[in-house]
PDB file of C-alpha atoms in Angstrom:
ATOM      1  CA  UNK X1391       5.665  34.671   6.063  1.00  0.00           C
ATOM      2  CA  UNK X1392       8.309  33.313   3.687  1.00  0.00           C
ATOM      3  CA  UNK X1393       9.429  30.040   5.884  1.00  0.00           C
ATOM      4  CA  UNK X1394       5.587  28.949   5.562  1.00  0.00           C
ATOM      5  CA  UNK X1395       5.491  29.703   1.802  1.00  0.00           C
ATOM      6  CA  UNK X1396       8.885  27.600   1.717  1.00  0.00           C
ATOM      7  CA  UNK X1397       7.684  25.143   3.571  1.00  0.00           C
ATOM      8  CA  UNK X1398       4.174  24.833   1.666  1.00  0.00           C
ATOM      9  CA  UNK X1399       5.215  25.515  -1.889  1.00  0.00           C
ATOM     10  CA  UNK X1400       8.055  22.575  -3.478  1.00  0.00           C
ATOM     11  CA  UNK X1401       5.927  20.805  -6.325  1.00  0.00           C
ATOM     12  CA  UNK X1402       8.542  19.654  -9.001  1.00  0.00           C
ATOM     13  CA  UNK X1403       7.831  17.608 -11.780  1.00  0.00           C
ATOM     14  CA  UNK X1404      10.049  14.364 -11.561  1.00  0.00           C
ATOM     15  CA  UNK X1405      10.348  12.394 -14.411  1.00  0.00           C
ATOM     16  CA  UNK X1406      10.898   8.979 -14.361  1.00  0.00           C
ATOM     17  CA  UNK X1407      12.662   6.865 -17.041  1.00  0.00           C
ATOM     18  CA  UNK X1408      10.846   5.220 -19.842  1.00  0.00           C
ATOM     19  CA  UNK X1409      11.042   1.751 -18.149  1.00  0.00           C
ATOM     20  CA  UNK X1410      10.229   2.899 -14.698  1.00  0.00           C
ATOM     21  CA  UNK X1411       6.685   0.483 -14.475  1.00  0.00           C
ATOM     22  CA  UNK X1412       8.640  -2.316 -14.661  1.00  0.00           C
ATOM     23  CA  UNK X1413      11.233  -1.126 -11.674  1.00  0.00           C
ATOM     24  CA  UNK X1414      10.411  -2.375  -8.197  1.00  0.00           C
ATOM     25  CA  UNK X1415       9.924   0.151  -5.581  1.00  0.00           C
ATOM     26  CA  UNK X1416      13.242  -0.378  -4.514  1.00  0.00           C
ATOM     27  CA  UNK X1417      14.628   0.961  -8.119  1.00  0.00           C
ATOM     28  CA  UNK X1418      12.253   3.563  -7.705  1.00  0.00           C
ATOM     29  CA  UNK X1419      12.332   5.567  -4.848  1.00  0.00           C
ATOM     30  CA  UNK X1420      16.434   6.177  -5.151  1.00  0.00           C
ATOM     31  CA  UNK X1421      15.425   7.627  -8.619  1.00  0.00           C
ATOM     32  CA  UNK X1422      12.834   9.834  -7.125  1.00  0.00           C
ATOM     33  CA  UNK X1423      15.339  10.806  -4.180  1.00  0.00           C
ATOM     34  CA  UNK X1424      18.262  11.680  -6.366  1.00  0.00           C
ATOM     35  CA  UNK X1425      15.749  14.131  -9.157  1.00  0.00           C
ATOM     36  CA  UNK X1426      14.304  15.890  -5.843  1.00  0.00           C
ATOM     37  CA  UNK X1427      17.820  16.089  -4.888  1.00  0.00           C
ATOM     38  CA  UNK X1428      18.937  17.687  -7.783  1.00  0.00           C
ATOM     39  CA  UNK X1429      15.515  20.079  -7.803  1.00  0.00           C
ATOM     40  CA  UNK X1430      16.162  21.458  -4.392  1.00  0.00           C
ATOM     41  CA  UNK X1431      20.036  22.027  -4.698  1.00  0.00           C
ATOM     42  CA  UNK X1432      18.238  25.093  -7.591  1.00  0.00           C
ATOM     43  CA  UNK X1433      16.412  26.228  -4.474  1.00  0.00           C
ATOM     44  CA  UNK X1434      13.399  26.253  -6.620  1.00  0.00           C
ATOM     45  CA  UNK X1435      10.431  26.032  -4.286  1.00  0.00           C
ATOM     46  CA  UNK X1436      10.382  29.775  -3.713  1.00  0.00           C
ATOM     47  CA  UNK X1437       9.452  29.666  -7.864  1.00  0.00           C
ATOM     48  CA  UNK X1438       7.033  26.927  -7.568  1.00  0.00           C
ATOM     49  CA  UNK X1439       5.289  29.394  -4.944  1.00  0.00           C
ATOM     50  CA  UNK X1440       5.837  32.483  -7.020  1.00  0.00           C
ATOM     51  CA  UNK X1441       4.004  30.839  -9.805  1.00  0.00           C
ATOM     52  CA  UNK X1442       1.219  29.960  -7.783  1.00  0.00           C
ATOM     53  CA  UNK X1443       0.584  33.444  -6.514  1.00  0.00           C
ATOM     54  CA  UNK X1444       0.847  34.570 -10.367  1.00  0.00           C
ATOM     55  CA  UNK X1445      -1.570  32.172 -11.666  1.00  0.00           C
ATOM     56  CA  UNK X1446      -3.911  32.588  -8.970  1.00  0.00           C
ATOM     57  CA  UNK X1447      -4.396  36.210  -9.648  1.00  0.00           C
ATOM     58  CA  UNK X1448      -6.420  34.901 -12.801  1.00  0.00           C
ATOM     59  CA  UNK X1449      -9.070  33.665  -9.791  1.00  0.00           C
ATOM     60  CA  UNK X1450      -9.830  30.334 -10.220  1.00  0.00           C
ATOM     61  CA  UNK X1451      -9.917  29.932 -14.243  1.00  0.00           C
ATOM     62  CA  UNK X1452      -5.983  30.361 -13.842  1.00  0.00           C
ATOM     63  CA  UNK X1453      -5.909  27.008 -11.785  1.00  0.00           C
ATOM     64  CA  UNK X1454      -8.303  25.774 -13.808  1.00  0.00           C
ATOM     65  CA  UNK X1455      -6.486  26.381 -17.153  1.00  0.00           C
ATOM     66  CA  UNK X1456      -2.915  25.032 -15.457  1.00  0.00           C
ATOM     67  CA  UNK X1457      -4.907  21.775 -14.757  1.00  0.00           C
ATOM     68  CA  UNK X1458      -6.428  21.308 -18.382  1.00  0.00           C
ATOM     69  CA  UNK X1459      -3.185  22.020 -19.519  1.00  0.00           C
ATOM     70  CA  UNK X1460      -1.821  18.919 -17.265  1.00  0.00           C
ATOM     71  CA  UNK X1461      -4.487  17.143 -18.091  1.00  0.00           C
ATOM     72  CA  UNK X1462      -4.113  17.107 -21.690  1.00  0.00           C
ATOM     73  CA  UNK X1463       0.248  16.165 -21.075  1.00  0.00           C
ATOM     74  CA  UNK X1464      -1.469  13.487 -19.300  1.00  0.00           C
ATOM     75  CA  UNK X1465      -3.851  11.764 -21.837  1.00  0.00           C
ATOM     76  CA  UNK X1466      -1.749  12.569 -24.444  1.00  0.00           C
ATOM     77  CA  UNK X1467       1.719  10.668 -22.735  1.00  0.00           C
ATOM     78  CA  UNK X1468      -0.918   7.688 -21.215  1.00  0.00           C
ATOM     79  CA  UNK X1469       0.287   8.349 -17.824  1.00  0.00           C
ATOM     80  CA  UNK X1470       0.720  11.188 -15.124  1.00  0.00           C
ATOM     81  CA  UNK X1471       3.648  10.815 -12.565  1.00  0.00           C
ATOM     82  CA  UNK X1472       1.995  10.683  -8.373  1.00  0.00           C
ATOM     83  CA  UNK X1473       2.464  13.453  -6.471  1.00  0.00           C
ATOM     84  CA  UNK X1474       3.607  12.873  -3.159  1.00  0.00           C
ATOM     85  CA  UNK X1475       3.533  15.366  -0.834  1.00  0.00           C
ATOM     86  CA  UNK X1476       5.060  15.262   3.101  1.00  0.00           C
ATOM     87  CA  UNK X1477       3.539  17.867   4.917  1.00  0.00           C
ATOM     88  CA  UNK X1478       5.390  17.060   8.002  1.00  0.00           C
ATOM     89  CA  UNK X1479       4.618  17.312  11.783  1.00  0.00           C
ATOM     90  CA  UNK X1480       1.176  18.765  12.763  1.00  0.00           C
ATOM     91  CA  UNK X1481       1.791  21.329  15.876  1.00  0.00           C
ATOM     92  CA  UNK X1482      -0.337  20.023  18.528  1.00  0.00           C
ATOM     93  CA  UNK X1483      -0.520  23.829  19.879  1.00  0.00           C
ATOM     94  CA  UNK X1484      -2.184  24.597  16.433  1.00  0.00           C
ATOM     95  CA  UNK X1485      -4.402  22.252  16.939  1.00  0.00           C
ATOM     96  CA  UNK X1486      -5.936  23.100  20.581  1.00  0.00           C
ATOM     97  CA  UNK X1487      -9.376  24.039  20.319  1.00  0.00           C
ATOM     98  CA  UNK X1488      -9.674  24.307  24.115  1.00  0.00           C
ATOM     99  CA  UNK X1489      -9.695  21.865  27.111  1.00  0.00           C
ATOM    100  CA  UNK X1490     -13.325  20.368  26.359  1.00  0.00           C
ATOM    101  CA  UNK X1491     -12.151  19.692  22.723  1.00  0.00           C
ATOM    102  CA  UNK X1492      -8.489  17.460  23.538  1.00  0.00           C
ATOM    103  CA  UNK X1493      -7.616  16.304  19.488  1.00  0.00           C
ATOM    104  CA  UNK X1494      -7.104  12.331  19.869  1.00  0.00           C
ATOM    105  CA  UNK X1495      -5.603  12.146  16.366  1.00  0.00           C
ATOM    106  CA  UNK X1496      -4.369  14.318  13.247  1.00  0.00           C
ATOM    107  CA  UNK X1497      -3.881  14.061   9.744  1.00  0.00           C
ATOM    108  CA  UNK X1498      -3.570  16.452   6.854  1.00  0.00           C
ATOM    109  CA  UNK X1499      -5.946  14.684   3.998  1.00  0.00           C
ATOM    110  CA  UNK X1500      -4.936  15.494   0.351  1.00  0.00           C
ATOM    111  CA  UNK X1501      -6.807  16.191  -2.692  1.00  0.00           C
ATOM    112  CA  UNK X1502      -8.645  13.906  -4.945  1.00  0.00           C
ATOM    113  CA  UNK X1503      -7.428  13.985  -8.359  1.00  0.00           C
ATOM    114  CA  UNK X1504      -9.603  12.730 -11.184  1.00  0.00           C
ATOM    115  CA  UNK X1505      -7.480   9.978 -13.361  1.00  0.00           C
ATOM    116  CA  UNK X1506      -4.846   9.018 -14.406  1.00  0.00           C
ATOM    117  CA  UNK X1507      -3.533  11.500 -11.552  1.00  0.00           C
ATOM    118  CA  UNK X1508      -2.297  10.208  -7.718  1.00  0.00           C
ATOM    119  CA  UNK X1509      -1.905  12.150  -5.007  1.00  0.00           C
ATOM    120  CA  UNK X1510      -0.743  10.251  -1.457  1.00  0.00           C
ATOM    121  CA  UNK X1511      -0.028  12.973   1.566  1.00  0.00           C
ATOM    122  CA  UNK X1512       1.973  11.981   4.600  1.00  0.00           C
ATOM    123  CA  UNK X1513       1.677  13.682   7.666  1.00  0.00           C
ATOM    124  CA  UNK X1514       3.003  12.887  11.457  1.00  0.00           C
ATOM    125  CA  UNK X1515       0.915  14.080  14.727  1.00  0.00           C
ATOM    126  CA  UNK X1516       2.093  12.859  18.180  1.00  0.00           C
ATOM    127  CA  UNK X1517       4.727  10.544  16.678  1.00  0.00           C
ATOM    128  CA  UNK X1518       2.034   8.518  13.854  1.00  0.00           C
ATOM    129  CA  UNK X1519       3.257   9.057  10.363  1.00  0.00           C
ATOM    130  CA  UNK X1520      -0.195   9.070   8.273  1.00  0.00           C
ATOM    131  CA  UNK X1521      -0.534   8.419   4.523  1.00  0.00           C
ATOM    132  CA  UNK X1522      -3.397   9.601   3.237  1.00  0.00           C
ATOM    133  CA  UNK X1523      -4.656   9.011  -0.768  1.00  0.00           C
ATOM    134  CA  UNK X1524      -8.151  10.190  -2.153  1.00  0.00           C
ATOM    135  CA  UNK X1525      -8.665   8.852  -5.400  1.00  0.00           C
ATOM    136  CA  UNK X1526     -11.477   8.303  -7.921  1.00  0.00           C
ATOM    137  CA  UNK X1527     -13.236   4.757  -8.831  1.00  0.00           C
ATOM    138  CA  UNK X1528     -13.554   5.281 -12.215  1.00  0.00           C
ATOM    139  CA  UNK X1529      -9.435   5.062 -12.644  1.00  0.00           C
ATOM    140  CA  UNK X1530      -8.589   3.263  -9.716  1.00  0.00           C
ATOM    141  CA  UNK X1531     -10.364   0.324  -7.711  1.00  0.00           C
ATOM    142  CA  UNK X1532     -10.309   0.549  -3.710  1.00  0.00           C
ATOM    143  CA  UNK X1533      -8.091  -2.701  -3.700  1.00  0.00           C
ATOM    144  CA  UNK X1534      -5.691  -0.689  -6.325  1.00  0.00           C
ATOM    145  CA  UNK X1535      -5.629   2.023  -3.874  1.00  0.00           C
ATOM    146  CA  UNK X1536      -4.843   0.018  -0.933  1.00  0.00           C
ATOM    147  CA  UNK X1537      -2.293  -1.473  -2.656  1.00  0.00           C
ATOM    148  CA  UNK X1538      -0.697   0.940  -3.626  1.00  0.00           C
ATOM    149  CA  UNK X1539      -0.402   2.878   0.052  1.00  0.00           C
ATOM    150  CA  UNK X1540       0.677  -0.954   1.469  1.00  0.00           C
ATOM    151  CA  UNK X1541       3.464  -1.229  -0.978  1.00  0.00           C
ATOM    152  CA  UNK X1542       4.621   2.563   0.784  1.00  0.00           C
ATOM    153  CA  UNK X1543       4.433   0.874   4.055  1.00  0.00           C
ATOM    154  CA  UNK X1544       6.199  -2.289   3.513  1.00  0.00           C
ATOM    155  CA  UNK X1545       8.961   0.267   1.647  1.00  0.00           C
ATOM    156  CA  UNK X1546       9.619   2.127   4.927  1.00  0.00           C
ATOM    157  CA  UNK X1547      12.103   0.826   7.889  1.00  0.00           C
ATOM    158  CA  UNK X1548      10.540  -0.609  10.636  1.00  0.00           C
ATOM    159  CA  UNK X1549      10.678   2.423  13.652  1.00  0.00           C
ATOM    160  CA  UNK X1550      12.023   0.813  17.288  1.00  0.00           C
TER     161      UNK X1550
END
């Protein structure tokens, strides 16, 4: 339906300022806020979707050209901007798979995306906001990783 493709579908490119690895997280995340700001007052999610569907009626060598393609911006600039994604609040009714199988805990786990590329998913079920981050050794050490998601969680406010 189209509130799931809306929902599902806003992937914009946010570019950071040249001196942005030297900016705290506190410098950063306001930048971040105000460019997806800007990106969703153009209501352009539905296009970000649109595009998806397009590409993907290449089969998978669309995706897999798009990604090359990204790739190469990557290597080329020496660094990729993270993609964060908040999938938001995991329907316990969608996730009933009967009275013998009661779901303790849920959360949506991202991709892994080969270097230099991030990708840290947050996702809530019964009131636990989740981050979750694959990654791959050969760009990024498990202590790197960790750090990384801790830095996130000392960012947020502390929920009473």
């Amino acid at each position: 339906s189209f509130c799931e493709i809306c929902n599902f579908s806003v992937a914009f490119d946010v570019v950071l300022p040249e001196n942005s690895r030297e900016k705290s997280m506190g410098e950063l995340v306001p930048l971040v806020a105000e460019a997806m700001r800007n990106h969703k007052e153009r209501n352009s999610g539905l296009a970000s979707a649109l595009e998806s569907v397009h590409i993907g009626k290449a089969g998978y060598s669309g995706f897999r050209e798009q990604v090359s393609a990204m790739k190469e911006v990557s290597l080329r600039d020496g660094g990729n901007n993270p993609f964060f994604a908040n999938i938001g609040i995991l329907p316990e009714e969608d996730l009933d798979f009967g009275q013998e199988s009661r779901i303790a805990s849920a959360f949506f786990a991202g991709i892994v995306e080969f270097p230099p590329g991030i990708v840290v998913v947050a996702s809530t079920f019964r009131n636990c906001l989740t981050f979750a981050m694959g990654y791959c050794s050969e760009g990024m050490s498990r202590e790197e990783a960790e750090g990384l998601l801790d830095s996130i969680r000392h960012y947020l406010p502390p929920v009473t």
